[in-house]
Amino acid sequence: MIEVYIDGASAGDPGNSGAGIFIKNNGQVEKYAIPLGVLNNHEAEYHALIKALEICRQNHFKIISVRSDSTAVVNAVEKEYAKKEKYRILLNQILSLSKDFDLFFIKWIPSSENRSADELARKAIHLNDKVR
């Protein structure tokens, strides 16, 4: 099973945002710091999951376990419901992408267990300036 740690971060509300993705695959580690442009923190969290699912799909992973410290994203995916329209649109993308895997799990973890993804997300915030 592939372990995928994700985090989204935003420097403002909204502000420059980034996604951090840390993947453990049979002892191998992959790290991604992806600039996301200007978003709020919740949007960044959703986009981090979308990016992670896209990466896992490109790598032809079949069984993935995603860990996130975002209760909003984890609850939305588990309940398949988001109250606000802008989050529903992102959630629908996530649910569609999740069907590409034989098994897809998502689990909430405390921030203390998500430091690697958090560091990558914060790094990605600063990469926004280089993309423009």
PDB file of C-alpha atoms in Angstrom:
ATOM      1  CA  MET A   1       0.000   0.000   0.000  1.00  0.00           C
ATOM      2  CA  ILE A   2       1.220   3.483  -0.896  1.00  0.00           C
ATOM      3  CA  GLU A   3       1.178   6.024   1.952  1.00  0.00           C
ATOM      4  CA  VAL A   4       0.443   9.567   0.804  1.00  0.00           C
ATOM      5  CA  TYR A   5       0.786  12.516   3.183  1.00  0.00           C
ATOM      6  CA  ILE A   6      -0.725  15.782   1.964  1.00  0.00           C
ATOM      7  CA  ASP A   7      -0.963  19.349   3.166  1.00  0.00           C
ATOM      8  CA  GLY A   8      -2.114  22.642   1.734  1.00  0.00           C
ATOM      9  CA  ALA A   9      -0.934  26.021   2.955  1.00  0.00           C
ATOM     10  CA  SER A  10      -1.781  29.611   2.192  1.00  0.00           C
ATOM     11  CA  ALA A  11       0.018  32.848   3.052  1.00  0.00           C
ATOM     12  CA  GLY A  12      -3.131  34.925   3.448  1.00  0.00           C
ATOM     13  CA  ASP A  13      -6.849  34.461   3.096  1.00  0.00           C
ATOM     14  CA  PRO A  14      -6.607  34.261   0.167  1.00  0.00           C
ATOM     15  CA  GLY A  15      -2.915  34.397  -0.635  1.00  0.00           C
ATOM     16  CA  ASN A  16      -0.114  32.543  -2.356  1.00  0.00           C
ATOM     17  CA  SER A  17      -0.721  28.859  -1.740  1.00  0.00           C
ATOM     18  CA  GLY A  18       1.051  25.571  -2.082  1.00  0.00           C
ATOM     19  CA  ALA A  19       0.559  21.838  -1.876  1.00  0.00           C
ATOM     20  CA  GLY A  20       2.929  19.500  -0.117  1.00  0.00           C
ATOM     21  CA  ILE A  21       2.846  15.825  -1.027  1.00  0.00           C
ATOM     22  CA  PHE A  22       5.010  13.172   0.593  1.00  0.00           C
ATOM     23  CA  ILE A  23       4.692   9.639  -0.798  1.00  0.00           C
ATOM     24  CA  LYS A  24       6.096   6.465   0.766  1.00  0.00           C
ATOM     25  CA  ASN A  25       6.277   3.560  -1.674  1.00  0.00           C
ATOM     26  CA  ASN A  26       8.013   0.381  -0.476  1.00  0.00           C
ATOM     27  CA  GLY A  27      10.850   2.243   1.217  1.00  0.00           C
ATOM     28  CA  GLN A  28      11.122   4.834  -1.560  1.00  0.00           C
ATOM     29  CA  VAL A  29      10.147   8.433  -0.863  1.00  0.00           C
ATOM     30  CA  GLU A  30       8.841  11.014  -3.313  1.00  0.00           C
ATOM     31  CA  LYS A  31       8.419  14.677  -2.356  1.00  0.00           C
ATOM     32  CA  TYR A  32       6.426  17.331  -4.182  1.00  0.00           C
ATOM     33  CA  ALA A  33       6.143  21.070  -3.472  1.00  0.00           C
ATOM     34  CA  ILE A  34       3.546  22.416  -5.887  1.00  0.00           C
ATOM     35  CA  PRO A  35       2.664  26.127  -6.138  1.00  0.00           C
ATOM     36  CA  LEU A  36      -1.102  26.637  -6.453  1.00  0.00           C
ATOM     37  CA  GLY A  37      -1.494  30.374  -7.045  1.00  0.00           C
ATOM     38  CA  VAL A  38      -3.819  32.492  -4.930  1.00  0.00           C
ATOM     39  CA  LEU A  39      -6.246  30.435  -2.815  1.00  0.00           C
ATOM     40  CA  ASN A  40      -7.518  30.288   0.731  1.00  0.00           C
ATOM     41  CA  ASN A  41      -6.215  27.580   3.054  1.00  0.00           C
ATOM     42  CA  HIS A  42      -9.202  25.239   2.629  1.00  0.00           C
ATOM     43  CA  GLU A  43      -8.953  25.443  -1.163  1.00  0.00           C
ATOM     44  CA  ALA A  44      -5.223  24.666  -0.910  1.00  0.00           C
ATOM     45  CA  GLU A  45      -6.010  21.563   1.166  1.00  0.00           C
ATOM     46  CA  TYR A  46      -8.488  20.300  -1.444  1.00  0.00           C
ATOM     47  CA  HIS A  47      -6.057  21.032  -4.282  1.00  0.00           C
ATOM     48  CA  ALA A  48      -3.282  19.187  -2.435  1.00  0.00           C
ATOM     49  CA  LEU A  49      -5.445  16.061  -2.453  1.00  0.00           C
ATOM     50  CA  ILE A  50      -6.326  16.508  -6.123  1.00  0.00           C
ATOM     51  CA  LYS A  51      -2.639  16.872  -7.059  1.00  0.00           C
ATOM     52  CA  ALA A  52      -1.720  13.833  -4.949  1.00  0.00           C
ATOM     53  CA  LEU A  53      -4.383  11.693  -6.621  1.00  0.00           C
ATOM     54  CA  GLU A  54      -3.216  12.828 -10.061  1.00  0.00           C
ATOM     55  CA  ILE A  55       0.396  11.909  -9.195  1.00  0.00           C
ATOM     56  CA  CYS A  56      -0.669   8.512  -7.857  1.00  0.00           C
ATOM     57  CA  ARG A  57      -2.709   7.852 -10.987  1.00  0.00           C
ATOM     58  CA  GLN A  58       0.225   8.822 -13.237  1.00  0.00           C
ATOM     59  CA  ASN A  59       2.400   6.369 -11.291  1.00  0.00           C
ATOM     60  CA  HIS A  60      -0.211   3.627 -11.767  1.00  0.00           C
ATOM     61  CA  PHE A  61      -0.594   3.069  -8.032  1.00  0.00           C
ATOM     62  CA  LYS A  62      -3.597   0.879  -7.264  1.00  0.00           C
ATOM     63  CA  ILE A  63      -3.918   0.957  -3.470  1.00  0.00           C
ATOM     64  CA  ILE A  64      -3.337   4.258  -1.677  1.00  0.00           C
ATOM     65  CA  SER A  65      -3.808   5.497   1.852  1.00  0.00           C
ATOM     66  CA  VAL A  66      -3.945   9.283   2.119  1.00  0.00           C
ATOM     67  CA  ARG A  67      -3.232  11.040   5.405  1.00  0.00           C
ATOM     68  CA  SER A  68      -4.172  14.671   5.991  1.00  0.00           C
ATOM     69  CA  ASP A  69      -4.389  16.990   8.968  1.00  0.00           C
ATOM     70  CA  SER A  70      -7.342  18.809   7.370  1.00  0.00           C
ATOM     71  CA  THR A  71     -10.510  17.723   9.129  1.00  0.00           C
ATOM     72  CA  ALA A  72     -12.546  19.661   6.552  1.00  0.00           C
ATOM     73  CA  VAL A  73     -11.162  17.687   3.606  1.00  0.00           C
ATOM     74  CA  VAL A  74     -11.162  14.306   5.338  1.00  0.00           C
ATOM     75  CA  ASN A  75     -14.752  14.760   6.546  1.00  0.00           C
ATOM     76  CA  ALA A  76     -15.909  15.995   3.130  1.00  0.00           C
ATOM     77  CA  VAL A  77     -14.413  12.955   1.390  1.00  0.00           C
ATOM     78  CA  GLU A  78     -15.742  10.501   3.981  1.00  0.00           C
ATOM     79  CA  LYS A  79     -19.254  11.996   3.865  1.00  0.00           C
ATOM     80  CA  GLU A  80     -19.049  12.790   0.134  1.00  0.00           C
ATOM     81  CA  TYR A  81     -20.446  16.207   0.975  1.00  0.00           C
ATOM     82  CA  ALA A  82     -19.221  19.793   1.104  1.00  0.00           C
ATOM     83  CA  LYS A  83     -21.530  22.634   2.069  1.00  0.00           C
ATOM     84  CA  LYS A  84     -20.058  25.432  -0.059  1.00  0.00           C
ATOM     85  CA  GLU A  85     -20.283  25.234  -3.835  1.00  0.00           C
ATOM     86  CA  LYS A  86     -16.588  26.005  -4.450  1.00  0.00           C
ATOM     87  CA  TYR A  87     -15.621  23.081  -2.224  1.00  0.00           C
ATOM     88  CA  ARG A  88     -18.280  20.794  -3.746  1.00  0.00           C
ATOM     89  CA  ILE A  89     -16.698  21.308  -7.162  1.00  0.00           C
ATOM     90  CA  LEU A  90     -13.281  20.316  -5.781  1.00  0.00           C
ATOM     91  CA  LEU A  91     -14.778  17.403  -3.834  1.00  0.00           C
ATOM     92  CA  ASN A  92     -16.427  16.064  -6.986  1.00  0.00           C
ATOM     93  CA  GLN A  93     -13.014  16.084  -8.702  1.00  0.00           C
ATOM     94  CA  ILE A  94     -11.566  14.165  -5.757  1.00  0.00           C
ATOM     95  CA  LEU A  95     -14.350  11.592  -5.726  1.00  0.00           C
ATOM     96  CA  SER A  96     -13.993  11.089  -9.472  1.00  0.00           C
ATOM     97  CA  LEU A  97     -10.207  10.664  -9.238  1.00  0.00           C
ATOM     98  CA  SER A  98     -10.536   8.283  -6.276  1.00  0.00           C
ATOM     99  CA  LYS A  99     -12.448   5.844  -8.478  1.00  0.00           C
ATOM    100  CA  ASP A 100      -9.251   5.265 -10.494  1.00  0.00           C
ATOM    101  CA  PHE A 101      -7.812   3.210  -7.621  1.00  0.00           C
ATOM    102  CA  ASP A 102      -8.613  -0.329  -6.583  1.00  0.00           C
ATOM    103  CA  LEU A 103      -8.590   0.853  -2.953  1.00  0.00           C
ATOM    104  CA  PHE A 104      -8.553   4.440  -1.696  1.00  0.00           C
ATOM    105  CA  PHE A 105      -8.383   5.295   1.983  1.00  0.00           C
ATOM    106  CA  ILE A 106      -8.247   8.689   3.648  1.00  0.00           C
ATOM    107  CA  LYS A 107      -7.426   9.272   7.293  1.00  0.00           C
ATOM    108  CA  TRP A 108      -7.096  12.317   9.503  1.00  0.00           C
ATOM    109  CA  ILE A 109      -3.777  12.642  11.333  1.00  0.00           C
ATOM    110  CA  PRO A 110      -2.560  15.315  13.758  1.00  0.00           C
ATOM    111  CA  SER A 111      -0.305  18.045  12.384  1.00  0.00           C
ATOM    112  CA  SER A 112       2.598  16.621  14.357  1.00  0.00           C
ATOM    113  CA  GLU A 113       2.497  13.521  12.131  1.00  0.00           C
ATOM    114  CA  ASN A 114       2.296  15.567   8.931  1.00  0.00           C
ATOM    115  CA  ARG A 115       5.414  17.716   9.217  1.00  0.00           C
ATOM    116  CA  SER A 116       7.022  16.560   5.968  1.00  0.00           C
ATOM    117  CA  ALA A 117       3.976  17.480   3.871  1.00  0.00           C
ATOM    118  CA  ASP A 118       3.596  20.749   5.790  1.00  0.00           C
ATOM    119  CA  GLU A 119       7.200  21.759   5.065  1.00  0.00           C
ATOM    120  CA  LEU A 120       6.715  20.980   1.380  1.00  0.00           C
ATOM    121  CA  ALA A 121       3.485  23.020   1.250  1.00  0.00           C
ATOM    122  CA  ARG A 122       5.199  26.010   2.861  1.00  0.00           C
ATOM    123  CA  LYS A 123       8.088  25.698   0.432  1.00  0.00           C
ATOM    124  CA  ALA A 124       5.589  25.626  -2.456  1.00  0.00           C
ATOM    125  CA  ILE A 125       4.077  28.956  -1.332  1.00  0.00           C
ATOM    126  CA  HIS A 126       7.379  30.654  -2.144  1.00  0.00           C
ATOM    127  CA  LEU A 127       7.583  28.912  -5.516  1.00  0.00           C
ATOM    128  CA  ASN A 128       4.553  30.907  -6.712  1.00  0.00           C
ATOM    129  CA  ASP A 129       6.787  33.922  -7.352  1.00  0.00           C
ATOM    130  CA  LYS A 130       9.039  31.831  -9.605  1.00  0.00           C
ATOM    131  CA  VAL A 131       6.100  30.556 -11.671  1.00  0.00           C
ATOM    132  CA  ARG A 132       4.848  34.022 -12.624  1.00  0.00           C
TER     133      ARG A 132
END
